[in-house]
GROMACS .gro file of C-alpha atoms in nm:
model
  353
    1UNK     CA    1  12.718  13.355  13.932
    2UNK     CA    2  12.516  13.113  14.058
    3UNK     CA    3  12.509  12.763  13.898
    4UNK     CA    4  12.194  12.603  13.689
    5UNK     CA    5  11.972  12.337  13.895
    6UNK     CA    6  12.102  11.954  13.737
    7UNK     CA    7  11.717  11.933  13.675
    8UNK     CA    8  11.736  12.226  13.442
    9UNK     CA    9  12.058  12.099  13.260
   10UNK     CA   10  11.905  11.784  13.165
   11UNK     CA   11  11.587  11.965  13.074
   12UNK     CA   12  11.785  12.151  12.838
   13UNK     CA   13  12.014  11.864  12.694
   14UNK     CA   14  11.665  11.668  12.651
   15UNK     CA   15  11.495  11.942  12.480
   16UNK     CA   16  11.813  12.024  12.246
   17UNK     CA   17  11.776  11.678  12.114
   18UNK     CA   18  11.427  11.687  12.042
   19UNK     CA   19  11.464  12.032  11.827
   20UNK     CA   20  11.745  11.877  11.637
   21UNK     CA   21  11.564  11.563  11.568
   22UNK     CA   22  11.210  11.763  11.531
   23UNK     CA   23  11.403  11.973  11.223
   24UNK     CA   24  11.423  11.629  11.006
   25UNK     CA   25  11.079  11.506  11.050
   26UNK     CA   26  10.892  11.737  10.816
   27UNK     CA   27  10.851  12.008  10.603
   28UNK     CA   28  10.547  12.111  10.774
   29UNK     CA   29  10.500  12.395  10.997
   30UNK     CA   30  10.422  12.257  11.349
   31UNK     CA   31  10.182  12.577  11.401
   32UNK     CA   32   9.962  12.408  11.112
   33UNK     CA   33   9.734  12.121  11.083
   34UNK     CA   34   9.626  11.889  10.843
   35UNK     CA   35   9.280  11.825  10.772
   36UNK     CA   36   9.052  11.597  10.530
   37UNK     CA   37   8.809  11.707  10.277
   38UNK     CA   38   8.595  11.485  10.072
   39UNK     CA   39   8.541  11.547   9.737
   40UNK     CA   40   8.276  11.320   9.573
   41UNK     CA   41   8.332  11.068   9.809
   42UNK     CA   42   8.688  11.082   9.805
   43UNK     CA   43   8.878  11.195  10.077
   44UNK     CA   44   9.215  11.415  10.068
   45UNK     CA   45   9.457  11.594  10.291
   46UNK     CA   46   9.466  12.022  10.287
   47UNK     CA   47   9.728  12.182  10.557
   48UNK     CA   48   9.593  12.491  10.723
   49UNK     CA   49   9.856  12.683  10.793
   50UNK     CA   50   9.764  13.075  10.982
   51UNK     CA   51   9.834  13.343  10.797
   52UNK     CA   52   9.974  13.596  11.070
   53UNK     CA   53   9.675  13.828  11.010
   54UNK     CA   54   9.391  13.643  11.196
   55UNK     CA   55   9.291  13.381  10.940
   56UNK     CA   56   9.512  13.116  10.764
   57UNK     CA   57   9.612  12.982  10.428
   58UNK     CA   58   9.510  12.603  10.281
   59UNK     CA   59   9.775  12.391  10.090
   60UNK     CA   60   9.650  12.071   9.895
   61UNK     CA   61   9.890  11.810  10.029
   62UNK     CA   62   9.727  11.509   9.847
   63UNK     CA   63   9.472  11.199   9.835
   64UNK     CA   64   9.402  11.042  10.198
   65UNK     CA   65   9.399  10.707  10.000
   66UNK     CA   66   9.786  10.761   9.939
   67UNK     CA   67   9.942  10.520  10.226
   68UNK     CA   68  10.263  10.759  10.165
   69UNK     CA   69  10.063  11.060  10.228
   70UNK     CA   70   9.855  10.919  10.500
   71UNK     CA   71  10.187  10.781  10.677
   72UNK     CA   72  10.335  11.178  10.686
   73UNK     CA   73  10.025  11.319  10.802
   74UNK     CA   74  10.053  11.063  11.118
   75UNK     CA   75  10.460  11.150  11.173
   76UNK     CA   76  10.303  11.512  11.218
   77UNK     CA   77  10.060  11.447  11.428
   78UNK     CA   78  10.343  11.307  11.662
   79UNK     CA   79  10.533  11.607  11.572
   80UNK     CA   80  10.294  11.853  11.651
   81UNK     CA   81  10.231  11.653  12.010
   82UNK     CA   82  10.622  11.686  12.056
   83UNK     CA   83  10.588  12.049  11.974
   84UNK     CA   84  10.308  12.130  12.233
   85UNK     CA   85  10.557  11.950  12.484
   86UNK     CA   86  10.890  12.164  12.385
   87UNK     CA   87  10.692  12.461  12.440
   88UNK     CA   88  10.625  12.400  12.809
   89UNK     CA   89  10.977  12.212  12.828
   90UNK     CA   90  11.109  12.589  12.682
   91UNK     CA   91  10.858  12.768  12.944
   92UNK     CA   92  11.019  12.610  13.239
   93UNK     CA   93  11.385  12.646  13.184
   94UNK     CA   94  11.224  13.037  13.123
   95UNK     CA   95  11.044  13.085  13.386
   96UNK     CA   96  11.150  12.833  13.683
   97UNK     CA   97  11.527  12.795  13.562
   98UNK     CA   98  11.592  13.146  13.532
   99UNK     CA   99  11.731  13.083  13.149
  100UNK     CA  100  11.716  13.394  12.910
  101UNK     CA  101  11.564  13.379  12.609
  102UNK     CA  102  11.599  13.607  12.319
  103UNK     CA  103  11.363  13.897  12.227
  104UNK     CA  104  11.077  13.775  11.996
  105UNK     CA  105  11.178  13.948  11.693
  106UNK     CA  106  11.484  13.812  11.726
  107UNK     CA  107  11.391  13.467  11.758
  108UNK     CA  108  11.144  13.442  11.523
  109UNK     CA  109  11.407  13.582  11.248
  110UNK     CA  110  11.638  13.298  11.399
  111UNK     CA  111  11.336  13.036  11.370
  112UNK     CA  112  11.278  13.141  11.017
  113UNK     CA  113  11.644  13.105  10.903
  114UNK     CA  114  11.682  12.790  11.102
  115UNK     CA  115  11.375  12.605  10.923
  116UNK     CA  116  11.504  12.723  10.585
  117UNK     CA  117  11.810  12.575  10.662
  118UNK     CA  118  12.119  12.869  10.748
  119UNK     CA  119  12.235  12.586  11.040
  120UNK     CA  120  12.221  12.295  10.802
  121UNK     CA  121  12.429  12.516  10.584
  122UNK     CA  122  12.688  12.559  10.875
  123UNK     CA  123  12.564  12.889  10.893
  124UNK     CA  124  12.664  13.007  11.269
  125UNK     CA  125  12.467  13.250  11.543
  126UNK     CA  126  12.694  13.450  11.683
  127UNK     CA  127  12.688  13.785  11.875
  128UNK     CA  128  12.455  13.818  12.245
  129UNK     CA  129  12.191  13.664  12.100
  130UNK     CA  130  12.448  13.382  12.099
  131UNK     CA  131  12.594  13.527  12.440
  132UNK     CA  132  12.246  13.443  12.557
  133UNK     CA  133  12.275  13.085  12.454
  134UNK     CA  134  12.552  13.017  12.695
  135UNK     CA  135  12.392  13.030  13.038
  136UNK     CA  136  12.202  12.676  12.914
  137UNK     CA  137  12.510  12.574  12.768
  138UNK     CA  138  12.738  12.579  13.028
  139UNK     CA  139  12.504  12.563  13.329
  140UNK     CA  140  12.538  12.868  13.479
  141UNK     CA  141  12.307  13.201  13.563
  142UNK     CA  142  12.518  13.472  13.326
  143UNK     CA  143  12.472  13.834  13.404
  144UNK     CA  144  12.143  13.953  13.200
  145UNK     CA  145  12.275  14.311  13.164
  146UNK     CA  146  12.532  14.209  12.862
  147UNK     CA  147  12.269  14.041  12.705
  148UNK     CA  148  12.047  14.370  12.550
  149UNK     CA  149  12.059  14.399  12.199
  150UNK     CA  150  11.944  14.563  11.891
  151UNK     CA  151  12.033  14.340  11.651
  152UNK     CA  152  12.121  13.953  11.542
  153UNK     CA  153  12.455  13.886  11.367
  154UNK     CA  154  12.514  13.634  11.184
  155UNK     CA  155  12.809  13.435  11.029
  156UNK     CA  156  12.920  13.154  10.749
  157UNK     CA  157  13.289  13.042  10.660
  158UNK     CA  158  13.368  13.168  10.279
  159UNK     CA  159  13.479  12.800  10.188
  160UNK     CA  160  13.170  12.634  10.294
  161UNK     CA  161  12.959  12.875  10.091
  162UNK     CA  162  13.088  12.839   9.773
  163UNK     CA  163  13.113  12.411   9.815
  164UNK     CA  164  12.769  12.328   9.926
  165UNK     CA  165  12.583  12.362   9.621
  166UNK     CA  166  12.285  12.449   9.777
  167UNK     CA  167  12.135  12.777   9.922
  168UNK     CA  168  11.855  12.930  10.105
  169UNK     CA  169  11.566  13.094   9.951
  170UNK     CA  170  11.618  13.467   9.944
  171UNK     CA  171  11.734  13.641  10.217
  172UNK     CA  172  11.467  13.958  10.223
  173UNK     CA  173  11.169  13.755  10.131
  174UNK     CA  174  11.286  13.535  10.516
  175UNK     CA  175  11.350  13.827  10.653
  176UNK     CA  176  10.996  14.003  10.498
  177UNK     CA  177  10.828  13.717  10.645
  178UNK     CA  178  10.889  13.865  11.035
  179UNK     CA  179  10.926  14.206  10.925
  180UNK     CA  180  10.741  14.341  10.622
  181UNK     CA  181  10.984  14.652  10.624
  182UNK     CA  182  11.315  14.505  10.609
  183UNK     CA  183  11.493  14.696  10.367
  184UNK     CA  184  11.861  14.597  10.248
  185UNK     CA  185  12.118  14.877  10.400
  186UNK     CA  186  12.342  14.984  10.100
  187UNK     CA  187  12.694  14.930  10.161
  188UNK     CA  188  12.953  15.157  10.260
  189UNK     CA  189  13.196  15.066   9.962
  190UNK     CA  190  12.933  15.118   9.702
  191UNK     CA  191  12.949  14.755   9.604
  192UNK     CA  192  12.492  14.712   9.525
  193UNK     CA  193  12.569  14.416   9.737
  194UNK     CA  194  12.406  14.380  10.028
  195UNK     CA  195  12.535  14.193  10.371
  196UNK     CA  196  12.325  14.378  10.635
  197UNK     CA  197  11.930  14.459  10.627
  198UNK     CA  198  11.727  14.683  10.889
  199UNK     CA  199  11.397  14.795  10.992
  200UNK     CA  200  11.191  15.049  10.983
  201UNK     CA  201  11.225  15.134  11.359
  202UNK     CA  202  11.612  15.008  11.332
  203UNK     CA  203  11.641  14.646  11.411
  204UNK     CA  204  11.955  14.508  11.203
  205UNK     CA  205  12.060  14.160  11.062
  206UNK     CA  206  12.403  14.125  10.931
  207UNK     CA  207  12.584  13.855  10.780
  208UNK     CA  208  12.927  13.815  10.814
  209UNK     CA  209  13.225  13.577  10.712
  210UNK     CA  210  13.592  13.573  10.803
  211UNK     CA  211  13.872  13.766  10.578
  212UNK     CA  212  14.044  13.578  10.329
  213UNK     CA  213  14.394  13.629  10.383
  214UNK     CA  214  14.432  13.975  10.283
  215UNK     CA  215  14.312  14.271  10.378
  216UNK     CA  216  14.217  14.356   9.995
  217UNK     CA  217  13.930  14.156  10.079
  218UNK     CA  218  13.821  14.379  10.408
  219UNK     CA  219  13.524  14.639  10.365
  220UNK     CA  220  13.420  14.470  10.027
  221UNK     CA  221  13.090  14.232  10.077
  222UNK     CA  222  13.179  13.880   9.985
  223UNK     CA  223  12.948  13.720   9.769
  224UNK     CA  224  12.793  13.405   9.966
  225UNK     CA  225  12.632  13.154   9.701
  226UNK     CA  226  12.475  12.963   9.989
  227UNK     CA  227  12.344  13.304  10.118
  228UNK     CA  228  11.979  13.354   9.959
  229UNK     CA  229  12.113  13.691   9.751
  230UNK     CA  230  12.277  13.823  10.111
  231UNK     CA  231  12.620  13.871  10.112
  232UNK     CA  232  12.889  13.877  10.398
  233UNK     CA  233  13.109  14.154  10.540
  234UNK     CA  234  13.497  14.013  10.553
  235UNK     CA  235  13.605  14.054  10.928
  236UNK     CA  236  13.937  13.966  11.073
  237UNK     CA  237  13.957  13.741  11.329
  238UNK     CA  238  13.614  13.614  11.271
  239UNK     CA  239  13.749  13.234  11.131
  240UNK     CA  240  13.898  13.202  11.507
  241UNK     CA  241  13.578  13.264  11.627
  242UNK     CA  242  13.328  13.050  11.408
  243UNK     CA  243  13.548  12.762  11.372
  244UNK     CA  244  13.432  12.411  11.501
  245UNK     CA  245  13.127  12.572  11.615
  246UNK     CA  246  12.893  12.377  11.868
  247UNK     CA  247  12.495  12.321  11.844
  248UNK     CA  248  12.282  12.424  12.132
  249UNK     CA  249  11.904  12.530  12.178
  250UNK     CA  250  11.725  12.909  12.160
  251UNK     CA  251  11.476  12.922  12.401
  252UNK     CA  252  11.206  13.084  12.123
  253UNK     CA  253  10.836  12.930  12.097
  254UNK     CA  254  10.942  12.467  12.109
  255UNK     CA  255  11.297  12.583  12.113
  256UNK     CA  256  11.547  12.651  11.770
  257UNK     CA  257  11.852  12.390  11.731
  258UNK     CA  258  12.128  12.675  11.667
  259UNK     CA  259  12.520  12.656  11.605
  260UNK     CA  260  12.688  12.879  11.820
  261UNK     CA  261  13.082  12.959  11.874
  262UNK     CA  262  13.241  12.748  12.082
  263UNK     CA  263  13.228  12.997  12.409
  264UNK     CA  264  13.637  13.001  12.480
  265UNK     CA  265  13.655  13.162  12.109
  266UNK     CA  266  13.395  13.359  12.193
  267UNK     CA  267  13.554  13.508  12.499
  268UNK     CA  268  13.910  13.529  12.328
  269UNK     CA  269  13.757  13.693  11.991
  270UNK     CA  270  13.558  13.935  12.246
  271UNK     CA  271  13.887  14.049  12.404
  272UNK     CA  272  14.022  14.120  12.042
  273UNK     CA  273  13.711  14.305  11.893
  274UNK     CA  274  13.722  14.490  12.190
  275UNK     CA  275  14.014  14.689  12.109
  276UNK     CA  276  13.951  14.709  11.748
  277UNK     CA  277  13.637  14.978  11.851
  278UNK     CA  278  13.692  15.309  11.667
  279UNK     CA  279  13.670  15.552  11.972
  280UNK     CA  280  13.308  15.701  11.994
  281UNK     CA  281  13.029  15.725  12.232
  282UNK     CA  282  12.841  15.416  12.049
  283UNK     CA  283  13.110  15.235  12.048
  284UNK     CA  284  13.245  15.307  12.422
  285UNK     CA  285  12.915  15.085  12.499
  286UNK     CA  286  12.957  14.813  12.262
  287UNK     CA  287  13.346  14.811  12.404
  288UNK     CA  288  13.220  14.754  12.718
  289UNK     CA  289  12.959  14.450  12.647
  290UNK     CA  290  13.249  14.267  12.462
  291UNK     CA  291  13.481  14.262  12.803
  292UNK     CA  292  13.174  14.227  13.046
  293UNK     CA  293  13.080  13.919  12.781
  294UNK     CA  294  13.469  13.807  12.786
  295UNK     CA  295  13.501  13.830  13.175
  296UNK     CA  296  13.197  13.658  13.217
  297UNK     CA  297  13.261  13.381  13.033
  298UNK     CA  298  13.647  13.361  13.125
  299UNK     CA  299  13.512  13.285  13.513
  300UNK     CA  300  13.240  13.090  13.410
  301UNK     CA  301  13.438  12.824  13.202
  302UNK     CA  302  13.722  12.846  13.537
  303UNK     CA  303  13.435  12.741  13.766
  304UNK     CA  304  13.260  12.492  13.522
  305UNK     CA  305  13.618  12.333  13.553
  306UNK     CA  306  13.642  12.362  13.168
  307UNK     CA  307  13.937  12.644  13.183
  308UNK     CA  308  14.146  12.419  12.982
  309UNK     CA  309  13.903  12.450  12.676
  310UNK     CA  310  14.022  12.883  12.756
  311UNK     CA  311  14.397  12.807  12.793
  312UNK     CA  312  14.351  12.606  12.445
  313UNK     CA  313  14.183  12.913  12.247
  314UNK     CA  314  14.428  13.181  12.378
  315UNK     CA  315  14.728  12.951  12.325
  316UNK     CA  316  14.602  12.963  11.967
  317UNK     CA  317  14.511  13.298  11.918
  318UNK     CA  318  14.851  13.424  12.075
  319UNK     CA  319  15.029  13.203  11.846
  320UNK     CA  320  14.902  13.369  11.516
  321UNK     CA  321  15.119  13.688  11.517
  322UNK     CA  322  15.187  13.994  11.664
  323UNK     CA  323  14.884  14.199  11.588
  324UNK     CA  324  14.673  13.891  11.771
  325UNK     CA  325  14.925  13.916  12.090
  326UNK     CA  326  14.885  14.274  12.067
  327UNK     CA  327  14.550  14.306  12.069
  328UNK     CA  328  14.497  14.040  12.375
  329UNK     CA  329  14.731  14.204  12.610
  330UNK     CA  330  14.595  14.577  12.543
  331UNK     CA  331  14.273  14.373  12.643
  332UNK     CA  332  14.431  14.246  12.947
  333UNK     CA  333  14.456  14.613  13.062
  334UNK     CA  334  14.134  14.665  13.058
  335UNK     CA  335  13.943  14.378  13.250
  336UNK     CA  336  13.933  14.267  13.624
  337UNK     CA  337  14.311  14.172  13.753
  338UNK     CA  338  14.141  13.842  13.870
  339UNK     CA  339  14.059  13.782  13.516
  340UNK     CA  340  14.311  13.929  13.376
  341UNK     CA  341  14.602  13.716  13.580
  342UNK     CA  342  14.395  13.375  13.513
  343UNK     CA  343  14.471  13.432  13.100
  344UNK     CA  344  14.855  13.558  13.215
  345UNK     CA  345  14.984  13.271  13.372
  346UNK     CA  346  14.813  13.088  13.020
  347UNK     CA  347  15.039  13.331  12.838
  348UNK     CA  348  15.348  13.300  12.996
  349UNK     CA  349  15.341  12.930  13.030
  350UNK     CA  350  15.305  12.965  12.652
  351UNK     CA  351  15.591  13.138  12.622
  352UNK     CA  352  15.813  12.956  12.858
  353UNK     CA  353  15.718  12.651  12.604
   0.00000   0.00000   0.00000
């Protein structure tokens, strides 16, 4: 795997500040404008927003006589200047560093939930489009064939929904806003909860959240407060993976500021979900993009020199029980030796402690 040009890296690290920063400086859509419109000789602000459909929409923002007023419409005018400038900061890293970016559907949906606030919410990406995150991340070239996807999953910790007191507008109406025919998918336990939404020609969004505890909990959608009306499929193992999660940048139009896993869970939790696949042809596939994801990043983070951020995750992961242990070493059996031996020696070294 070949690693990322140093130029690149601090392209990226630059440009991951300036999205994070750019998401507190207004409440303005940077593909808008203002302008000013006098009224019997008075003068006031209108943003002109487009409208997706050729033309655009006008908001009254307020009198240009306001110093308040006047002062915002400057910060966005240094905004919008910033924004022209992450663009062809995010075309670089695309085009001259080799860095993948996500399919445009799948961006924009993660733009949309990102400026309504699902990251501020400690909401977490997770999934390839994640996967695709980690090339930037960690400085290396990853292979582009496990990074195809159909979908964009989707995660937030049970606790942190129910004690933020705040939530996102609805779910459908966001989602709507990309795609005008995404419908909620009914779920499988009858519950008219709804944790997973699709398109007309099949493109999915599902939320999900670890299990509580007990498996009472599993294949009954948990009701997310802080969820805009979605809710979120219990999973086990899934608080391993989204836990202490770190904030990197989608390359999608001036860049997203995302929370991703940190990519040692990821890796570990891939092993684990990979031998949790109920045995069909679908799922043969998906099996196979979780290890090629999991070996990939296993031999990354060994020649990044950050293998001791792997040895830490599976030396947790093997320490929470038999089915986890279980699960990891059928794994084992089914990845490259190489691999394979690196998270062995972890594993007996944990044992021999």
């Amino acid at each position: 795997m070949n690693r990322l040009d140093t130029m690149y890296q601090t392209i990226l690290a630059e440009l991951g500040q300036r999205v994070f920063d750019a998401s507190f400086v207004s409440d303005f859509p940077a593909d808008g404008r203002f302008v000013s419109v006098t009224v019997k000789d008075r003068k006031y602000w209108y943003f002109d927003q487009p409208d997706g459909q050729g033309g655009q929409t006008r908001r009254y923002v307020g009198p240009a006589d306001d110093a308040a007023i006047t002062e915002r419409v400057t910060q966005f005018k240094a905004l919008k200047n910033d924004f022209t400038s992450r663009r062809k900061l995010v075309r670089t890293l695309i085009r001259e560093g080799g860095l993948p970016r996500p399919e445009n559907r799948a961006g924009d949906i993660i733009e949309v939930l990102a400026n309504a606030g699902f990251f501020r919410l400690r909401g977490v990406l997770i999934g390839t489009v994640a996967y695709q995150c980690y090339s930037g991340l960690l400085g290396v070239r990853l292979p582009s064939a496990s990074m195809v996807t159909g979908d964009a999953d989707l995660a937030q910790d049970f606790a942190i929904s129910n004690e933020v007191q705040d939530s996102l507008p609805p779910i459908l109406d966001l989602l709507r806003s990309v795609d005008e025919t995404f419908q909620p998918i009914p779920h499988g336990s009858g519950s008219p909860r709804s944790s997973a939404f699709r398109t007309q020609d099949g493109y999915r969004v599902e939320f999900l959240t670890g299990n509580r505890g007990s498996d009472d909990y599993l294949d009954k959608p948990a009701e997310m407060p802080a969820l805009g009306g979605a809710s979120a499929d219990p999973l086990r193992f899934l608080d391993f993976l989204i836990y202490e999660p770190v904030r990197t940048v989608l390359l999608h139009q001036a860049g997203v500021s995302v929370l991703i896993p940190d990519p040692a869970r990821y890796a570990i939790h891939k092993l684990i979900i990979a031998t949790r696949r109920i045995k069909t042809a679908d799922s043969f596939l998906k099996q196979q993009k979780d290890l090629d994801q999991a070996t990939a990043l296993i031999e990354v983070m060994a020649q990044v020199r950050r293998f001791n951020d792997m040895k830490e995750a599976l030396q947790e992961a093997w320490a929470r029980g038999p089915a986890w242990r279980e699960a990891i070493t059928e794994a084992l059996s089914m990845i490259p030796n190489e691999t394979a031996n690196r998270l062995m020696k972890v594993i007996d070294e944990n044992d021999e402690g």
